[in-house]
mmCIF file of C-alpha atoms and ligand atoms in Angstrom:
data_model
loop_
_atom_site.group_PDB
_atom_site.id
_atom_site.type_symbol
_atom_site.label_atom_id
_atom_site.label_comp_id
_atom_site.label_asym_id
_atom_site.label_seq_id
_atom_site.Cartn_x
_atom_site.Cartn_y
_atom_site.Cartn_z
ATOM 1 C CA UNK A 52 9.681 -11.855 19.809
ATOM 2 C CA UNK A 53 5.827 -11.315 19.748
ATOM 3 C CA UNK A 54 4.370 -8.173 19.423
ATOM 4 C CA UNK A 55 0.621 -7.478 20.570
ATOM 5 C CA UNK A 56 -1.599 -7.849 17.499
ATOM 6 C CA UNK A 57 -3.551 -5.065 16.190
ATOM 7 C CA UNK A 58 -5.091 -6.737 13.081
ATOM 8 C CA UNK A 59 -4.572 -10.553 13.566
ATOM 9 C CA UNK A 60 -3.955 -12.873 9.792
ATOM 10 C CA UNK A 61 -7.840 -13.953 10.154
ATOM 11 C CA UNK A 62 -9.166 -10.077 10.026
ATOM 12 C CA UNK A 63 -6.594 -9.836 7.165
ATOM 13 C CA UNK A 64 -7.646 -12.596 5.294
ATOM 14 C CA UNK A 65 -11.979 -11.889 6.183
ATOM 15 C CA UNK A 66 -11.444 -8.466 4.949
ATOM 16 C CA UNK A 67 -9.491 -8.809 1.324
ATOM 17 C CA UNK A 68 -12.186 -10.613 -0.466
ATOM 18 C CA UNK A 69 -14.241 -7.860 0.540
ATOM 19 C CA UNK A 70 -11.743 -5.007 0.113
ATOM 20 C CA UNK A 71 -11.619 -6.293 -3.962
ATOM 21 C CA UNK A 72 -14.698 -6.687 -4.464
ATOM 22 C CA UNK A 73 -15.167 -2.726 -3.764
ATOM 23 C CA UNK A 74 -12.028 -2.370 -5.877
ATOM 24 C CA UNK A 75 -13.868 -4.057 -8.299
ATOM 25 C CA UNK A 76 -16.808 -1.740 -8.105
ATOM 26 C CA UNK A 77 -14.801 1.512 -8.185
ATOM 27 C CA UNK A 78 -12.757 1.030 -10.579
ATOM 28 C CA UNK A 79 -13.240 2.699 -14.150
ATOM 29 C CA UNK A 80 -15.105 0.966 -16.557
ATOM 30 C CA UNK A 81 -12.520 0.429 -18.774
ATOM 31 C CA UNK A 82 -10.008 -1.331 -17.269
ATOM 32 C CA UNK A 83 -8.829 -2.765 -20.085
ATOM 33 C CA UNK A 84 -4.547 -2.837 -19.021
ATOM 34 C CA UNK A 85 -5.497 -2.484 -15.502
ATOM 35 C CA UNK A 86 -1.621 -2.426 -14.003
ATOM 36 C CA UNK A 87 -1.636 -3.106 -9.943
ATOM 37 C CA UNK A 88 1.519 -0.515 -8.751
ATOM 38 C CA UNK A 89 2.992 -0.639 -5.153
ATOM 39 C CA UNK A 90 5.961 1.333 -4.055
ATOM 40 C CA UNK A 91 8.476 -0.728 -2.909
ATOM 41 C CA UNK A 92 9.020 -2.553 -0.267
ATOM 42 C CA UNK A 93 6.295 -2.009 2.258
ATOM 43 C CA UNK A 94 3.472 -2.848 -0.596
ATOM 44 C CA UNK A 95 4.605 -6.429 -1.269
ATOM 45 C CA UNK A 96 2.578 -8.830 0.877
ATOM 46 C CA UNK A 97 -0.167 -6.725 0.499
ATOM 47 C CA UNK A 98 -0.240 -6.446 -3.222
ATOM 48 C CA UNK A 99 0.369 -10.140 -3.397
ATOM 49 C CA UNK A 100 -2.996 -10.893 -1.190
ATOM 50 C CA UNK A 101 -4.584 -8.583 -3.159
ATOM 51 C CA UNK A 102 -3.758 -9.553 -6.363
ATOM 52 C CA UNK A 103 -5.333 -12.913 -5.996
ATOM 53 C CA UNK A 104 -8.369 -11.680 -4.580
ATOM 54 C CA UNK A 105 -8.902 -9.012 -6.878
ATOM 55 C CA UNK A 106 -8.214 -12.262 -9.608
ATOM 56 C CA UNK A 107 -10.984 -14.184 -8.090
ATOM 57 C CA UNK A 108 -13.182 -11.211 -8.264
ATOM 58 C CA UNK A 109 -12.286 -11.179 -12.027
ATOM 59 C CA UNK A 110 -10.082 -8.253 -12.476
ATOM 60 C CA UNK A 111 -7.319 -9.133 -14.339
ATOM 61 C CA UNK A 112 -4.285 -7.234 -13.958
ATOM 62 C CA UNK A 113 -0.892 -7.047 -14.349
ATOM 63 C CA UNK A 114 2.427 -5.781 -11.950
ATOM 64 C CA UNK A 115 4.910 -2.818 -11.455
ATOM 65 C CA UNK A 116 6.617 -1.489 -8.799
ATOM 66 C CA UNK A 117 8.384 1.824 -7.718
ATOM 67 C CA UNK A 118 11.158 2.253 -5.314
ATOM 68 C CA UNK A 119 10.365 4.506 -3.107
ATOM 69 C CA UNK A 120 12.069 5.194 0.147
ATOM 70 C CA UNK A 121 11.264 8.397 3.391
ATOM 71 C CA UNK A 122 11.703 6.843 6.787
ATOM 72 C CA UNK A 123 15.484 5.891 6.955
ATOM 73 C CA UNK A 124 16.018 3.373 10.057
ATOM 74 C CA UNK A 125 13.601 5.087 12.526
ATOM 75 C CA UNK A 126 9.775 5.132 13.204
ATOM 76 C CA UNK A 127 9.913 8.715 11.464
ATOM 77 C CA UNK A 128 9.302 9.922 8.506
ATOM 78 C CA UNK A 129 11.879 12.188 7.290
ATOM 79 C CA UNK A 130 9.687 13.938 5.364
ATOM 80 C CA UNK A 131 11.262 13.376 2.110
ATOM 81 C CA UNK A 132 9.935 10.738 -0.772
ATOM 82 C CA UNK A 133 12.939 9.724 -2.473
ATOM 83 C CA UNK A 134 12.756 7.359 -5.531
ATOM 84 C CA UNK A 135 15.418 5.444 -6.102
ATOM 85 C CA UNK A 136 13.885 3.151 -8.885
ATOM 86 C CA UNK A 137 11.152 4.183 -11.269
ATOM 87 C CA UNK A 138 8.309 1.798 -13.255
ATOM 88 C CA UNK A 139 9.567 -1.150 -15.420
ATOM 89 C CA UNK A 140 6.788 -1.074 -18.181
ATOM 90 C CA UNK A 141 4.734 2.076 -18.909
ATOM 91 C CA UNK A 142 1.704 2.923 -17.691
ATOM 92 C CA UNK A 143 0.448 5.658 -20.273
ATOM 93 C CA UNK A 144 -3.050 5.737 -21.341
ATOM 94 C CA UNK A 145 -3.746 2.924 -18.857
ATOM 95 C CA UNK A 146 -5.891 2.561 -15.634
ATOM 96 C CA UNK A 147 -3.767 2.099 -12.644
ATOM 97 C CA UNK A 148 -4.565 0.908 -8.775
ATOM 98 C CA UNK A 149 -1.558 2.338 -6.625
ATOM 99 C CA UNK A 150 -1.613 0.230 -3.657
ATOM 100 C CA UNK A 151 0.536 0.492 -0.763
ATOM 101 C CA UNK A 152 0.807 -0.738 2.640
ATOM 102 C CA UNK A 153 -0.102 2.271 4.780
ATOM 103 C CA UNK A 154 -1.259 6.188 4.282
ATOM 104 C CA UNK A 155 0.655 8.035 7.092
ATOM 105 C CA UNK A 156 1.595 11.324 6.118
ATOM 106 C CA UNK A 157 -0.060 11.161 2.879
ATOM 107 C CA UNK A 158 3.381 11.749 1.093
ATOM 108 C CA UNK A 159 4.509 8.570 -0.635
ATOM 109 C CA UNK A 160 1.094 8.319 -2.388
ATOM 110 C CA UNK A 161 1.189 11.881 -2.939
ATOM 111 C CA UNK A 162 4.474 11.521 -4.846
ATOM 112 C CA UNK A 163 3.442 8.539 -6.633
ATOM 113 C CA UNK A 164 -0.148 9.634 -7.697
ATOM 114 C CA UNK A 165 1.996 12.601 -9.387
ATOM 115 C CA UNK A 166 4.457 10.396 -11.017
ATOM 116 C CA UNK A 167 2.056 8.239 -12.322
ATOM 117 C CA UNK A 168 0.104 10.960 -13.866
ATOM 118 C CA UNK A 169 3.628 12.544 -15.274
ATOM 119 C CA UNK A 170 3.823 8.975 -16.674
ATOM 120 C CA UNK A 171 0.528 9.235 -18.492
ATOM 121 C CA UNK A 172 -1.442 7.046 -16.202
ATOM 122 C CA UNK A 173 -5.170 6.990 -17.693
ATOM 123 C CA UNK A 174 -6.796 7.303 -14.139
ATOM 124 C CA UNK A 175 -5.580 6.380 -10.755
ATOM 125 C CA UNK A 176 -7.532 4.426 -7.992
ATOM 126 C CA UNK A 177 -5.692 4.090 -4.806
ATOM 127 C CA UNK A 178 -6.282 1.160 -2.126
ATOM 128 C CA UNK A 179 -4.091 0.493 1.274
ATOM 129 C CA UNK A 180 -3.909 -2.297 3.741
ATOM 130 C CA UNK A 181 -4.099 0.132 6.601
ATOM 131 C CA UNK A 182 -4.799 4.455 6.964
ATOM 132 C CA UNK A 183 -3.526 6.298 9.791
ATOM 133 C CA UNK A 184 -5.792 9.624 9.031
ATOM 134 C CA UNK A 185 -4.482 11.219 12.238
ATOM 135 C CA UNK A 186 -0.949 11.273 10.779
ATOM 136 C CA UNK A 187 -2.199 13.290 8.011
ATOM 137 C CA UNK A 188 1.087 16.215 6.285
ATOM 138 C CA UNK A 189 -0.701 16.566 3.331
ATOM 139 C CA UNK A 190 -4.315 16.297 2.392
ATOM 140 C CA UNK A 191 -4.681 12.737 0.550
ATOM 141 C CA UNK A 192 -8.006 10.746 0.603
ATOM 142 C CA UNK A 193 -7.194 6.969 -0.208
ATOM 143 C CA UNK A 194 -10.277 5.465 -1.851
ATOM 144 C CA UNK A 195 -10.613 1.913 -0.815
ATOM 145 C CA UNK A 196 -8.614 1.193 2.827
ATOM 146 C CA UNK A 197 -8.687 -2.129 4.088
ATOM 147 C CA UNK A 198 -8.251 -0.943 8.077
ATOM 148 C CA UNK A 199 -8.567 2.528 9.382
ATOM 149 C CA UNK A 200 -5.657 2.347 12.467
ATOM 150 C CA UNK A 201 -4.919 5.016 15.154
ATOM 151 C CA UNK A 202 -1.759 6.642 15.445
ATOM 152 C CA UNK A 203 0.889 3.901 15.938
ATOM 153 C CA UNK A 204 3.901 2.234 14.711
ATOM 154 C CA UNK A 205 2.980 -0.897 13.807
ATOM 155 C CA UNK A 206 5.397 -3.847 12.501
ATOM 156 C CA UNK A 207 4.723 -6.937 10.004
ATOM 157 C CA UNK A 208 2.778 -7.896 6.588
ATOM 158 C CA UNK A 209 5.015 -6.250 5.165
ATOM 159 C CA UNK A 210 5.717 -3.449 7.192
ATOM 160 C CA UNK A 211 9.053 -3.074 9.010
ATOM 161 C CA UNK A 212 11.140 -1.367 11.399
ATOM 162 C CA UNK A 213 14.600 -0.633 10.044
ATOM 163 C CA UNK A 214 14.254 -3.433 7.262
ATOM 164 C CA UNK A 215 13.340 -6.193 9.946
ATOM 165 C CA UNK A 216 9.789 -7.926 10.922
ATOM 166 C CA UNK A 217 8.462 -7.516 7.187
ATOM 167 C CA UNK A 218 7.581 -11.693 7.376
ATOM 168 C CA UNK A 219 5.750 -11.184 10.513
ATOM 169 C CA UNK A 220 2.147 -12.598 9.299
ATOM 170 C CA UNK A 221 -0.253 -10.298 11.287
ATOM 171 C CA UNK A 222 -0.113 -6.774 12.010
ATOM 172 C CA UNK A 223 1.716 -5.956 15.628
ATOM 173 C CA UNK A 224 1.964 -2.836 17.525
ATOM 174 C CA UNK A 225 5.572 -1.935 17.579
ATOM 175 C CA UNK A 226 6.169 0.035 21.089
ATOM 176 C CA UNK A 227 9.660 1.259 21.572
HETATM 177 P P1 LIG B 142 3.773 8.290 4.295
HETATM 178 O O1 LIG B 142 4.575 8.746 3.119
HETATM 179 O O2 LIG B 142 4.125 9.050 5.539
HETATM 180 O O3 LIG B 142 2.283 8.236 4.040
HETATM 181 O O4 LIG B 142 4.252 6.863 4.666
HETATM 182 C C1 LIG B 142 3.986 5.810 3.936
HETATM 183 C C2 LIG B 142 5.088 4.802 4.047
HETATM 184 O O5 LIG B 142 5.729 4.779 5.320
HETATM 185 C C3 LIG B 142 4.406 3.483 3.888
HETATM 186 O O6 LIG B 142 4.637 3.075 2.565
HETATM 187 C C4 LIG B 142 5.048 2.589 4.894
HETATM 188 O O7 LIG B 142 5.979 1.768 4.209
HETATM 189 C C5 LIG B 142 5.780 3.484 5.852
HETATM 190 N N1 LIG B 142 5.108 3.501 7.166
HETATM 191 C C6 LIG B 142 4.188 4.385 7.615
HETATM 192 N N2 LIG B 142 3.761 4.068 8.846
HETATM 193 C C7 LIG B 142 4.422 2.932 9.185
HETATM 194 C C8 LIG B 142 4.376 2.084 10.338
HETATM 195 O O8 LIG B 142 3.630 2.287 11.306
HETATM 196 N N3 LIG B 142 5.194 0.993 10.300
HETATM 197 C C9 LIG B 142 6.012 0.703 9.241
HETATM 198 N N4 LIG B 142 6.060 1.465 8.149
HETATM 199 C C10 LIG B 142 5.276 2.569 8.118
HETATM 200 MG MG1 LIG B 143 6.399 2.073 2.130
#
């Protein structure tokens, strides 16, 4: 099935060497341990793209990941940031870039920022493929976002509807 691109692989790939290299810039200047953490699943093509461009930028950095799960099998949030698998390795007293897919209502970050800091997290720089501000539930600026979007449901690069289209390689705009 094809789904009308919003952000086709060529924006994608034009914008991450740029999107690192203001990473790169904002981050602290000890970044000594830098550890790259994504929320599960939505974060993973992302984070791998920007891994390797933050790498040829020359920030080295290593992986976690936290399980986090609030929209079910719809195209709503339910409002509720579950976690149903924390951090492998811990992140106290070091800097950490949450990444994550997309900012809707502000809440998964919101929940993660808070468990990273419970965890001891040195500082906290956040970065996302895509922000939907209009979607905003809670007040959460994301400092370095790759695409600002409007206020739709959008399917692939990682992003899915009900667990499917995650391998889709551009963004599409999902319409019921
Ligand atoms: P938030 O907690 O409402 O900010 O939602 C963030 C999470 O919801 C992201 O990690 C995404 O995985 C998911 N999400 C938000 N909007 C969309 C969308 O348009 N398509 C697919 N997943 C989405
Ligand atoms: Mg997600």
């Amino acid at each position: 099935m094809d789904y009308e691109p919003l952000i086709t692989e060529a924006q994608i790939a034009e914008r991450m060497p740029a999107l690192a290299a203001e990473i790169a810039r904002g981050l602290p200047d000890t970044r000594e341990g830098l550890v790259v953490v994504g929320p599960l699943k939505g974060c993973l093509v992302f984070m791998a793209d920007l891994s390797r461009a933050l790498w040829k930028v020359g920030v080295a950095h290593d992986y976690d990941f936290l399980r986090l799960a609030s929209y079910g099998k719809g195209t709503e949030s339910t409002g509720k940031v579950q976690m149903e698998s924390d951090l492998i390795h811990s992140v106290a007293g070091r800097p950490v870039l949450l990444v994550d897919d997309i900012c809707d209502s502000g809440r998964t970050l919101t929940f993660a920022r808070a468990h990273l800091l419970t965890r001891g997290a040195a500082s906290i720089t956040t970065s996302v493929l895509m922000d939907k501000p209009a979607r905003r539930a809670v007040p959460f600026a994301v400092d370095h976002v790759g695409f600002t979007i409007p206020d739709a449901f959008v399917v692939g690069y990682g992003c899915d509807l009900a667990e499917a289209l995650r391998g889709l390689p551009y963004i599409g705009l999902y319409k019921a």
